[in-house]
Coordinates of C-alpha atoms in Angstrom, one line a residue:
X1 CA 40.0 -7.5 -28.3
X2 CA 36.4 -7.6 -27.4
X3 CA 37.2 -8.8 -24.0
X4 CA 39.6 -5.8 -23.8
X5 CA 37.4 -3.0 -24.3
X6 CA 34.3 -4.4 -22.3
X7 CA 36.4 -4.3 -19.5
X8 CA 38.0 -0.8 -19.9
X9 CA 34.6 0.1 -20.3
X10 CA 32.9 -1.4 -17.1
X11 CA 36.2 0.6 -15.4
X12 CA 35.9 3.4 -16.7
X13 CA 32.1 3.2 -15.8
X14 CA 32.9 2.2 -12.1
X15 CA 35.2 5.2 -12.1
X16 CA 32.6 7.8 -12.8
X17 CA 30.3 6.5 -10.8
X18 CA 32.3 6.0 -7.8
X19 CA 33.5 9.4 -7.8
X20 CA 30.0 10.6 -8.5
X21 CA 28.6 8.5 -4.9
X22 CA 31.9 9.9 -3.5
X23 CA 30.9 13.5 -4.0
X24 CA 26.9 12.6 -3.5
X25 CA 27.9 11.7 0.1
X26 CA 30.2 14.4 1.0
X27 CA 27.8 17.2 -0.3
X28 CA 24.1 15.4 0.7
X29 CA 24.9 12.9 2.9
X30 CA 27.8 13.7 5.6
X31 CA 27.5 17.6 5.4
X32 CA 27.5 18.6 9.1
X33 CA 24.9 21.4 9.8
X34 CA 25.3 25.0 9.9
X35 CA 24.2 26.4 12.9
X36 CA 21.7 29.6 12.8
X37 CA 22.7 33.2 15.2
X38 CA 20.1 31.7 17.6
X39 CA 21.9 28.8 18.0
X40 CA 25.7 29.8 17.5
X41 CA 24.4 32.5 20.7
X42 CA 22.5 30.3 23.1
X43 CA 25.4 27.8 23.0
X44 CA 28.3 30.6 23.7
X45 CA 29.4 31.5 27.1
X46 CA 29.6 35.2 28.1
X47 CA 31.8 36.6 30.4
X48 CA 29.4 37.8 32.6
X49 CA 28.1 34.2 33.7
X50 CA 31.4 33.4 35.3
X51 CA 32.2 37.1 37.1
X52 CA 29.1 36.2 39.1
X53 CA 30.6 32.6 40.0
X54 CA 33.0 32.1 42.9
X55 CA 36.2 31.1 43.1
X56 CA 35.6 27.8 43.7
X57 CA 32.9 27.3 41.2
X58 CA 35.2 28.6 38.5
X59 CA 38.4 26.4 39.5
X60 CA 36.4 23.4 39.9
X61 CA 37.2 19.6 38.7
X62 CA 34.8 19.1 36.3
X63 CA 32.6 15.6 37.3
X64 CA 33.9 15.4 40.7
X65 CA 30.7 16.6 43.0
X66 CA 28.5 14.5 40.6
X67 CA 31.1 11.3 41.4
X68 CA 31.1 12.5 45.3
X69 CA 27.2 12.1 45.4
X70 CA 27.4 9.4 43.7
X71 CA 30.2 7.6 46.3
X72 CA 28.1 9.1 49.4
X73 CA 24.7 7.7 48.3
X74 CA 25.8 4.3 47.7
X75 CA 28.1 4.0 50.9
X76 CA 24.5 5.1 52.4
X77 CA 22.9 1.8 51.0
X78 CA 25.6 -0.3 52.0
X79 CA 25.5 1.4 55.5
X80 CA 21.9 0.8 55.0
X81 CA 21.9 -3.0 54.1
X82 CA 24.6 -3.9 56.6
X83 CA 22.2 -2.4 59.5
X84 CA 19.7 -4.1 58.1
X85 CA 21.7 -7.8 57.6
X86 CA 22.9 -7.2 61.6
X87 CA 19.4 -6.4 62.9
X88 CA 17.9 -9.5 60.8
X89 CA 21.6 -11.7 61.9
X90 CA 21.4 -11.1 65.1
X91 CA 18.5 -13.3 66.4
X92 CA 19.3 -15.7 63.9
X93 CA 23.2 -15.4 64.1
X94 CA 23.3 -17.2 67.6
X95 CA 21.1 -20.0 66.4
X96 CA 23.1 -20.5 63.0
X97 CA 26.8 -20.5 65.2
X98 CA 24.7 -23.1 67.4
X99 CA 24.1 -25.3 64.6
X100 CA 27.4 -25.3 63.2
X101 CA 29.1 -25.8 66.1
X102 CA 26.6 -28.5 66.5
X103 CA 27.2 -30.0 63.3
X104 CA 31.5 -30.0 63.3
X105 CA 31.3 -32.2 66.4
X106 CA 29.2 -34.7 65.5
X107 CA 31.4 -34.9 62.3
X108 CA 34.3 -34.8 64.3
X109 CA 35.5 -31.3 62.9

């Protein structure tokens, strides 16, 4: 009997103050914040800042310059290091295709 009632007691106590965290976090804890005027207006477009845009500016793919740039300036290094790897290669590339050539027929290859 003892046994019994300790233990609907410790539930009933972990009831209450479950529910009590439960609305602890959803009023103090998670509650999102309210945005001021200031804020609700600097963050709201106005039809006036797109009838000054063109066309194209308005039916554009969102991302898609930025990724263009972003294709363009690294074929430009590649474009850059393979110029650079044929300038270096080709002083060197002779001797190297001497060497090997060298090499597979004294090993029979």
């Amino acid at each position: 009997l003892f046994y019994t009632l300790l233990s609907m007691w410790l539930a009933i106590h972990a009831s209450i103050s479950a529910h009590s965290f439960g609305v602890r976090m959803l009023t103090q804890l998670v509650r999102l914040p309210i945005p001021n005027k200031a804020q609700l207006d600097a963050a709201t477009a106005i039809a006036r800042d797109f009838e000054g845009l063109g066309v194209t500016s308005v039916l554009r793919v969102p991302l898609l310059a930025k990724q263009i740039r972003r294709l363009n300036s690294a074929l430009d290094n590649l474009a850059v290091q393979d110029s650079g790897l044929s300038d270096a290669g080709s002083d060197t590339g002779s001797d190297a295709a001497t060497s090997v050539s060298a090499a597979n027929s004294v090993s029979g290859g």
